[in-house]
PDB file of C-alpha atoms in Angstrom:
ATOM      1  CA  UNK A 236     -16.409  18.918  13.047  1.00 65.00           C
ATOM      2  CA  UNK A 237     -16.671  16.377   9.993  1.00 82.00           C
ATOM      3  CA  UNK A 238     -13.140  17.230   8.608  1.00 94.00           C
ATOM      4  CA  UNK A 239     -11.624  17.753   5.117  1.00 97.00           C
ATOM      5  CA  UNK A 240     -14.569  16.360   2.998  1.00 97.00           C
ATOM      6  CA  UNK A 241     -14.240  15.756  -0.419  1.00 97.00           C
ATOM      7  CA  UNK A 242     -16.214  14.606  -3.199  1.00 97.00           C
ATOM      8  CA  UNK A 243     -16.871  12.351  -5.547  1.00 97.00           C
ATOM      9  CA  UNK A 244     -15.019   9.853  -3.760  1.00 97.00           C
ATOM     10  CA  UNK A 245     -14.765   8.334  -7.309  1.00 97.00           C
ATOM     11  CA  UNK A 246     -14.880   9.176 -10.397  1.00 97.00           C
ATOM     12  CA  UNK A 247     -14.004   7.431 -13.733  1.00 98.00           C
ATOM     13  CA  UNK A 248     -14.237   9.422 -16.758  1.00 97.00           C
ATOM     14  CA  UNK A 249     -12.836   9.024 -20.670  1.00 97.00           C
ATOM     15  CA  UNK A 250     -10.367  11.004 -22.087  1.00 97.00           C
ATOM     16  CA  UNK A 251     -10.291  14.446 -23.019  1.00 97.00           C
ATOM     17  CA  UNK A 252     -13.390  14.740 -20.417  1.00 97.00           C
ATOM     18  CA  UNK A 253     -13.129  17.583 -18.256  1.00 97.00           C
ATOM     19  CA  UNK A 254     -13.086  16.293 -13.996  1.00 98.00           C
ATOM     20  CA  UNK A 255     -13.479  18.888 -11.181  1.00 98.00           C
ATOM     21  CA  UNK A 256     -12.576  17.495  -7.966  1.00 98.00           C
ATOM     22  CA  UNK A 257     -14.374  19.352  -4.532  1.00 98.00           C
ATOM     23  CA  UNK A 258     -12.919  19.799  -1.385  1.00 98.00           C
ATOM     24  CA  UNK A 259     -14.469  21.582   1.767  1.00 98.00           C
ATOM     25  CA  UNK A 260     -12.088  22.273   4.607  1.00 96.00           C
ATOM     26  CA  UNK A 261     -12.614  22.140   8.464  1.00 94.00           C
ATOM     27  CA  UNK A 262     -13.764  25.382   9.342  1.00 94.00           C
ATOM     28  CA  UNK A 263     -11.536  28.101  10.682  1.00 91.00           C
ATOM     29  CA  UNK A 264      -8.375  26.588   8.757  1.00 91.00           C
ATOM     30  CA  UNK A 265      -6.748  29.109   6.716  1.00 89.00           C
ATOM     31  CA  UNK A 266      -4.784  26.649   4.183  1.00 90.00           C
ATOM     32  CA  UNK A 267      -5.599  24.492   1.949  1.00 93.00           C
ATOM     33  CA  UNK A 268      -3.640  21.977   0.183  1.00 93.00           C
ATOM     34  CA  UNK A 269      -3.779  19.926  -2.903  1.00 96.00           C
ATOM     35  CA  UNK A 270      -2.531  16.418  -3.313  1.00 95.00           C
ATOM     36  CA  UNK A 271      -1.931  13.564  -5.476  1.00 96.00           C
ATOM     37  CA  UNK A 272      -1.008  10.047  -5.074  1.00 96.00           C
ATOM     38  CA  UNK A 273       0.141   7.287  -7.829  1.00 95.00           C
ATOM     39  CA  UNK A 274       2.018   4.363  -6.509  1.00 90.00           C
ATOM     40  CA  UNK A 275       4.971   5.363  -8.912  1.00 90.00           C
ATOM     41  CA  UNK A 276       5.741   9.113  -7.755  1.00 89.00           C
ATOM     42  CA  UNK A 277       3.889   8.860  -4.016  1.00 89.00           C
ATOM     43  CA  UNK A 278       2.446  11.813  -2.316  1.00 90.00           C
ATOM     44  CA  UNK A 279       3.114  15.361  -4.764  1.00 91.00           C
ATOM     45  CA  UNK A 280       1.832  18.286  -3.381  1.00 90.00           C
ATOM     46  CA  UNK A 281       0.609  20.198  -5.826  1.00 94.00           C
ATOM     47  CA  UNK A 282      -0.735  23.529  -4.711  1.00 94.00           C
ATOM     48  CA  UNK A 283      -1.879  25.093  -1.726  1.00 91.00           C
ATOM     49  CA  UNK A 284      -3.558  28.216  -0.713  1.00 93.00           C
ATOM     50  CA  UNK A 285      -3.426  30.744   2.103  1.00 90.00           C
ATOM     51  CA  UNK A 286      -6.586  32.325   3.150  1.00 92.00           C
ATOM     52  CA  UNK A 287      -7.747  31.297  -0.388  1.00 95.00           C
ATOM     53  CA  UNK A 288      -4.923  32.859  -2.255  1.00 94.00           C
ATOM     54  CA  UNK A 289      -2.540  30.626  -3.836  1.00 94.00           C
ATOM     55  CA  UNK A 290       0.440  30.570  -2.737  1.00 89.00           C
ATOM     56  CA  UNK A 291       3.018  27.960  -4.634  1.00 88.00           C
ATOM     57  CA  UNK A 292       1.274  26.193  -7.379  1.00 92.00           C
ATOM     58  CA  UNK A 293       4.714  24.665  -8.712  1.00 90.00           C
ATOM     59  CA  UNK A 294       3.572  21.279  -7.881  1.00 91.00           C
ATOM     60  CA  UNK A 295       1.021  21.626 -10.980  1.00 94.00           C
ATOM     61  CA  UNK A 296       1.764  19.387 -13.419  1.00 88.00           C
ATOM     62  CA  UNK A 297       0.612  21.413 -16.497  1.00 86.00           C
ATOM     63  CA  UNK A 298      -1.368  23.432 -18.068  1.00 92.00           C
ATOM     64  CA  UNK A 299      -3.830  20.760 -17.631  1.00 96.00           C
ATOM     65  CA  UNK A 300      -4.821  21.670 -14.357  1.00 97.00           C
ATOM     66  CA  UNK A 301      -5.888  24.314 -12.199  1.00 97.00           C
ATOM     67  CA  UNK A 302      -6.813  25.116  -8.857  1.00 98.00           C
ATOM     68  CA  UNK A 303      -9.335  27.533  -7.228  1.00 97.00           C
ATOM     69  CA  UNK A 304     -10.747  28.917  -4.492  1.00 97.00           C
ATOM     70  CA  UNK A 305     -13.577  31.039  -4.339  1.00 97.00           C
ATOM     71  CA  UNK A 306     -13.919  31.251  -0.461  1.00 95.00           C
ATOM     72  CA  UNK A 307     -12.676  29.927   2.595  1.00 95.00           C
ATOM     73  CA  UNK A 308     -14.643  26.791   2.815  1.00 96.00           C
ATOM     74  CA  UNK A 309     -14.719  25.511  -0.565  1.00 96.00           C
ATOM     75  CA  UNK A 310     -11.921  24.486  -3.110  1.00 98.00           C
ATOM     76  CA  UNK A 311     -11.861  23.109  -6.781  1.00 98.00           C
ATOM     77  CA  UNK A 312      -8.960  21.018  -8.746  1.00 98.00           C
ATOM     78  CA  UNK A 313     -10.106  20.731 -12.117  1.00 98.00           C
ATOM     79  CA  UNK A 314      -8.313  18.792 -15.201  1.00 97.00           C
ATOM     80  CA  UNK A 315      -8.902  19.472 -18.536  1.00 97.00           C
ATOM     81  CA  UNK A 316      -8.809  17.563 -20.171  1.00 96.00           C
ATOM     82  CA  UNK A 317      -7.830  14.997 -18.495  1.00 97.00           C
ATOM     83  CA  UNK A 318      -5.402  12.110 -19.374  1.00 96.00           C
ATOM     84  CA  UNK A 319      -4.826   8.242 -18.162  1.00 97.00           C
ATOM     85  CA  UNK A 320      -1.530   9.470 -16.215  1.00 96.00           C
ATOM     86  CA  UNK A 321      -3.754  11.464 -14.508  1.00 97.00           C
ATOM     87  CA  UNK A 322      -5.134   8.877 -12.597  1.00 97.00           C
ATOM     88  CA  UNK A 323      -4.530   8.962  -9.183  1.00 98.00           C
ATOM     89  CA  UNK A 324      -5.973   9.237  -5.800  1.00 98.00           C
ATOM     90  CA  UNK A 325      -6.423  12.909  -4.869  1.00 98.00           C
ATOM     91  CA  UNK A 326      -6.134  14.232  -1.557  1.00 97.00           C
ATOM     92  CA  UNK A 327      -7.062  17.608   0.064  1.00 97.00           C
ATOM     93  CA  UNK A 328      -6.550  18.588   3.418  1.00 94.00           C
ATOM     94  CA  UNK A 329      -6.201  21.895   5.587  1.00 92.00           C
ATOM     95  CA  UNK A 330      -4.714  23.345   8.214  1.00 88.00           C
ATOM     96  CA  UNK A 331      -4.437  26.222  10.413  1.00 85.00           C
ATOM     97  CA  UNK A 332      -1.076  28.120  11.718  1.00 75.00           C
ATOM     98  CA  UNK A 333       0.504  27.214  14.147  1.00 61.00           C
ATOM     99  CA  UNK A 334       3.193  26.183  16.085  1.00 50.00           C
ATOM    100  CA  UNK A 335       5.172  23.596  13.945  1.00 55.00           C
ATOM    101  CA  UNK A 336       3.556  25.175  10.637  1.00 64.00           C
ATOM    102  CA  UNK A 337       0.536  23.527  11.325  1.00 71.00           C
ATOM    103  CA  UNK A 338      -1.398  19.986  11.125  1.00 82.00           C
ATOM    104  CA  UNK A 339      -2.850  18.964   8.135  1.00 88.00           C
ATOM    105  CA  UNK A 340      -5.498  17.136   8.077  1.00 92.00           C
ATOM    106  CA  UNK A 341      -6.560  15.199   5.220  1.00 95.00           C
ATOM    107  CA  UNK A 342      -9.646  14.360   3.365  1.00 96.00           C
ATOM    108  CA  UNK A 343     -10.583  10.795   2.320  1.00 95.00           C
ATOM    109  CA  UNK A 344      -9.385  11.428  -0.988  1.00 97.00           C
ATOM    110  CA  UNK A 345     -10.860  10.932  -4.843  1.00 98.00           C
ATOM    111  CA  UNK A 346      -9.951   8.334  -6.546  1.00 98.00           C
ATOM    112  CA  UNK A 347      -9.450   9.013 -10.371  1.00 98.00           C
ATOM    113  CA  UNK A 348      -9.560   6.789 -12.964  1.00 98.00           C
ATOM    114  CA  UNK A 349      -9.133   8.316 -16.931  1.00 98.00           C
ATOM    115  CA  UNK A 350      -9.755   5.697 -19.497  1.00 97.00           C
TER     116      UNK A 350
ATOM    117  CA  UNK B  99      14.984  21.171  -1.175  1.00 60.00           C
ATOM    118  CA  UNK B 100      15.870  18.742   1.696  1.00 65.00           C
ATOM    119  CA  UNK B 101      14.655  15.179   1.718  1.00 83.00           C
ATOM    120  CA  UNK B 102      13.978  12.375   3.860  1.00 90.00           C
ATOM    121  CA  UNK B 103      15.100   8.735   3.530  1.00 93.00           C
ATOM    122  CA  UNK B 104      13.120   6.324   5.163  1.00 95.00           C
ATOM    123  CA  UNK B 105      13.419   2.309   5.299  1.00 96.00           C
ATOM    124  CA  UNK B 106      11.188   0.751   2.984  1.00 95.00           C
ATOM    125  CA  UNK B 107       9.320  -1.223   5.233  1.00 97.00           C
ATOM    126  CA  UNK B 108       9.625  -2.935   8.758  1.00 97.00           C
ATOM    127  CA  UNK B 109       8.270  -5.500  10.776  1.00 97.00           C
ATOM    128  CA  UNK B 110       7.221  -5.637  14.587  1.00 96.00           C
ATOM    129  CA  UNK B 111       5.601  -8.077  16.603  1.00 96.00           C
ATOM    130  CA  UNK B 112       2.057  -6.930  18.470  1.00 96.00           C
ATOM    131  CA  UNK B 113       2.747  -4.871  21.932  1.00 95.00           C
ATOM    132  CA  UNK B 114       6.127  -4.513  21.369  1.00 95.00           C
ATOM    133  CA  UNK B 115       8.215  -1.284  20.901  1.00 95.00           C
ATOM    134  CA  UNK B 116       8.884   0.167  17.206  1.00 97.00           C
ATOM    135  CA  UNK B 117      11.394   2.715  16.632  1.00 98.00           C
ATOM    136  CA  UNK B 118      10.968   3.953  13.047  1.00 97.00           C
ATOM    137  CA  UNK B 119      13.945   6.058  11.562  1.00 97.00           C
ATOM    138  CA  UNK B 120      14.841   8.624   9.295  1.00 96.00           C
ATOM    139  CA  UNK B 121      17.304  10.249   8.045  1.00 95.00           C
ATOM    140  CA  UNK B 122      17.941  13.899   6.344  1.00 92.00           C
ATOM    141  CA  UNK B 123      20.910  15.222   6.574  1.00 92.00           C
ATOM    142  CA  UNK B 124      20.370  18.023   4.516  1.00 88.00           C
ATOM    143  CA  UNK B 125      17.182  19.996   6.413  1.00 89.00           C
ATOM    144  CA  UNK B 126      18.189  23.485   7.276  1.00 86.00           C
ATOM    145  CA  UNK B 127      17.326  25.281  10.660  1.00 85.00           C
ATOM    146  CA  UNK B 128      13.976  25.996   9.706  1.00 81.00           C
ATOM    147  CA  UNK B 129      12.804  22.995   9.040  1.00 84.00           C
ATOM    148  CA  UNK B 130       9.941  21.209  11.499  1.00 86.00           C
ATOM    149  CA  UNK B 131      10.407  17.336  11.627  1.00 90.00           C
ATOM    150  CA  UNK B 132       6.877  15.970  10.762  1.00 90.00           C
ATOM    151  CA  UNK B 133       5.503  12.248  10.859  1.00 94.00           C
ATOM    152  CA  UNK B 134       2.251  11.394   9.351  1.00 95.00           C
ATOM    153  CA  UNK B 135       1.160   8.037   8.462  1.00 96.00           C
ATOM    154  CA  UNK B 136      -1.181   6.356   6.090  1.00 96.00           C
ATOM    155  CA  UNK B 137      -3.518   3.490   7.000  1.00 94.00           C
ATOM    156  CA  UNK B 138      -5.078   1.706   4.036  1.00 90.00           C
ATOM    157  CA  UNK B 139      -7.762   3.165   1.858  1.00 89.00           C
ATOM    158  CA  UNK B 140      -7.508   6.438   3.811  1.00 93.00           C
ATOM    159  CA  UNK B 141      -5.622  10.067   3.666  1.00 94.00           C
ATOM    160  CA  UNK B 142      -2.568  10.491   5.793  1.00 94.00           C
ATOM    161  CA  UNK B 143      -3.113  11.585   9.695  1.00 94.00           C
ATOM    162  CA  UNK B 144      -0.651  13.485  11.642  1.00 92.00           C
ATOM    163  CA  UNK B 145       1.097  11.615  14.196  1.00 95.00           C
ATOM    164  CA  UNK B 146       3.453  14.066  15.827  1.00 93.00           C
ATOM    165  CA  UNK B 147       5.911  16.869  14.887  1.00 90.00           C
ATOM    166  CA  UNK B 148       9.853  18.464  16.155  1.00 91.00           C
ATOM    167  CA  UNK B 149      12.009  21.006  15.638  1.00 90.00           C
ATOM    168  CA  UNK B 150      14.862  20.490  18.204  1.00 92.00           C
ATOM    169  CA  UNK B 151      13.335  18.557  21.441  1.00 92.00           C
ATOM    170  CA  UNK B 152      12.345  15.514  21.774  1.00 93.00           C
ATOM    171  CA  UNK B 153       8.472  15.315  21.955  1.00 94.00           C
ATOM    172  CA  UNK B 154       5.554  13.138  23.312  1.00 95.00           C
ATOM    173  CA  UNK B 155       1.980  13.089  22.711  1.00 92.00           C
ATOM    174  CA  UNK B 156      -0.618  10.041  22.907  1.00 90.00           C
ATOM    175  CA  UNK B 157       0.153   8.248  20.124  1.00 89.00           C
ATOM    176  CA  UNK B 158       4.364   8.264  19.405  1.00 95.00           C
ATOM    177  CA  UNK B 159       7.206   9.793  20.879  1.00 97.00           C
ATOM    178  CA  UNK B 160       9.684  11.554  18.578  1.00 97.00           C
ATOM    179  CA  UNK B 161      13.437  10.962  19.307  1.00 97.00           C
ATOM    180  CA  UNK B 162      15.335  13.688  17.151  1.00 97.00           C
ATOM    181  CA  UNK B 163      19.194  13.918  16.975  1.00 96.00           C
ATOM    182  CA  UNK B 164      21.582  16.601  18.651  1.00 95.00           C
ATOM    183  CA  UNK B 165      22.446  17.920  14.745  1.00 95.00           C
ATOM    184  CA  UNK B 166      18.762  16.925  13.672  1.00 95.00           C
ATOM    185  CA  UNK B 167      20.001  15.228  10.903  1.00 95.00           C
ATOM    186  CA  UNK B 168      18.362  11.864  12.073  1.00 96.00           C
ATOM    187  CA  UNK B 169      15.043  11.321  13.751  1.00 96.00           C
ATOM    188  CA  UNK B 170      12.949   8.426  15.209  1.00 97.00           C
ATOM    189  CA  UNK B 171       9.510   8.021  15.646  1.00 98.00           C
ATOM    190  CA  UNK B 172       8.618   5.540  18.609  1.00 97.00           C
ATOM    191  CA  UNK B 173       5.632   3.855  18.831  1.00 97.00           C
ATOM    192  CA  UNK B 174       5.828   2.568  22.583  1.00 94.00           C
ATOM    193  CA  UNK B 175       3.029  -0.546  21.651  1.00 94.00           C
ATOM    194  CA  UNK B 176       2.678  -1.807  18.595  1.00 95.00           C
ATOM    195  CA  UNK B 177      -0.873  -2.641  17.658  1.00 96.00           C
ATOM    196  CA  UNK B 178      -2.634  -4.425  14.811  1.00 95.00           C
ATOM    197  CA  UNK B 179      -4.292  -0.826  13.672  1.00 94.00           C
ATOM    198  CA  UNK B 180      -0.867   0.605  13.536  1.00 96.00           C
ATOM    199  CA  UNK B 181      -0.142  -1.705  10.503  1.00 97.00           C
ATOM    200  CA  UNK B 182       0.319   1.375   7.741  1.00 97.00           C
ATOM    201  CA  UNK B 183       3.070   3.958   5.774  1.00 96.00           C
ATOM    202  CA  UNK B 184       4.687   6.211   8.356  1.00 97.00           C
ATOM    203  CA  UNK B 185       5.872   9.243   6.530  1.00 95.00           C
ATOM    204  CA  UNK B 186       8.545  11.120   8.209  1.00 93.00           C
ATOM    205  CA  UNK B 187       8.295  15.218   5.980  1.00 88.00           C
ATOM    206  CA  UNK B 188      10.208  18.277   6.503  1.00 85.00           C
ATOM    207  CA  UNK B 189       8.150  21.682   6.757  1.00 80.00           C
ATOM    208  CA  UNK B 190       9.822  24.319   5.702  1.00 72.00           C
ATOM    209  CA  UNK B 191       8.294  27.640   5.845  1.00 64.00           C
ATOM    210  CA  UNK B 192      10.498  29.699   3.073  1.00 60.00           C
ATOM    211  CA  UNK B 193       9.873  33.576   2.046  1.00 49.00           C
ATOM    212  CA  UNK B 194       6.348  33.319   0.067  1.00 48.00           C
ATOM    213  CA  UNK B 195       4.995  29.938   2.188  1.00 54.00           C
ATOM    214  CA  UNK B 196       5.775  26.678   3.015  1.00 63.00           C
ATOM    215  CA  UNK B 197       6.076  23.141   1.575  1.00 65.00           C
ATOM    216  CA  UNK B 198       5.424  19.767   2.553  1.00 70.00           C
ATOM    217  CA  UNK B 199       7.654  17.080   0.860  1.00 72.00           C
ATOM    218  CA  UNK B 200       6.900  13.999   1.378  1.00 77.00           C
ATOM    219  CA  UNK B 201       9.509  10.971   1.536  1.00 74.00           C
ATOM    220  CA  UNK B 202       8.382   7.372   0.208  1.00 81.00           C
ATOM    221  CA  UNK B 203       7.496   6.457   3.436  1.00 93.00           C
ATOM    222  CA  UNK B 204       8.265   3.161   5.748  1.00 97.00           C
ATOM    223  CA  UNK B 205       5.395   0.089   5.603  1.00 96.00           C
ATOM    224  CA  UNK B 206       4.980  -1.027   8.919  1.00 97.00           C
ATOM    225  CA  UNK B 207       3.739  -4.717   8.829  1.00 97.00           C
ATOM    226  CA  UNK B 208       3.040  -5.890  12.762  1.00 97.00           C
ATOM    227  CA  UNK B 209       2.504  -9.403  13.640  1.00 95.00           C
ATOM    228  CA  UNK B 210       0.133 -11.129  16.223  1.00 92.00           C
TER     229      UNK B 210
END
């Protein structure tokens, strides 16, 4: 399997622009999760789905963003519009139940940068 | 929700035995012990989970206390390529789903 693939792997956008972020999961795994990483506040997670329904998006900043997931193998996080704070590295990842709740495997991650 | 606290960072020498702690004294009984950890320029990658027993797989042991407020992850040989974050998480499944929250992590620098 390739894994959690993600895309772009960068992206560096203005202001106000509108970003969608792209995340495929490995096949079979019936979560998805959303992450995001800033060396001030670490790893957040920020939403995750179950069986592409989701689940606890309380990790969503704001309005700002949202989250979807149209079918098992692919997932958007989309920011608009989108803000320097919001510049982070964003990771994906999936798993599938199991014993221990499941390992999560992550993407590579996009890196975000809002000017 | 309950939390982790984790050195900040540590130090080994190459081939030598790490014992990584962390502490959370509040998880409840349903909590899973997780470690992950973080090499640089790449997403986290599971290392090895608990709930009550000790465990072992290929890559770490995990060393978890009798009131599982404390746990230890073991690397038995340290390595160059284990230089990274090790993130020790509690999984709690609670009515509705589960989260993953994520402590700040311990930098493991190993020498040569």
């Amino acid at each position: 399997d390739a894994g959690v693939i993600q895309s772009p792997r960068h992206e560096v956008t203005e202001m106000g622009q509108e970003v969608t972020l792209r995340c495929k999961p490995i096949s079979g795994h019936d979560y998805l999760f959303w992450y995001r990483q800033t060396m001030m506040r670490g790893l957040e997670l920020l939403i995750y789905f179950n069986n592409n329904v989701p689940i606890d998006d309380s990790g969503m900043p704001e309005d700002r963003f949202s989250a979807k997931m149209p079918n098992a193998s692919f997932s958007t996080l989309k920011i608009q519009p989108s803000e320097p704070r919001d510049s982070a590295v964003y990771f994906c990842a999936s798993s599938l139940r199991g014993s221990g709740l499941g390992t999560q495997y992550f993407g590579p991650g996009t890196r975000l940068t809002v000017l | 929700d309950a939390k982790t606290t984790q050195p900040n960072s540590m130090e080994s020498n190459e081939e030598e035995p790490v014992h990584l702690p962390c502490n959370h004294s509040t998880i409840s009984g349903t909590d899973y012990i997780h470690w992950y950890r973080q090499l640089p320029s790449q997403g986290p990658e599971y290392v090895i989970h608990g709930l009550t027993s000790n465990v072992n797989n290929r890559m770490a042991s995990l060393a978890i206390a009798e009131d599982r407020k404390s746990s230890t992850l073991i690397l038995h040989r340290a390595t160059l390529r284990d230089a990274a974050v090790y993130y020790c998480i509690l999984r709690a499944h609670n009515t509705g789903g589960f989260k993953t929250i994520f402590g700040a992590g311990t930098r493991l620098f190993v020498k040569a």
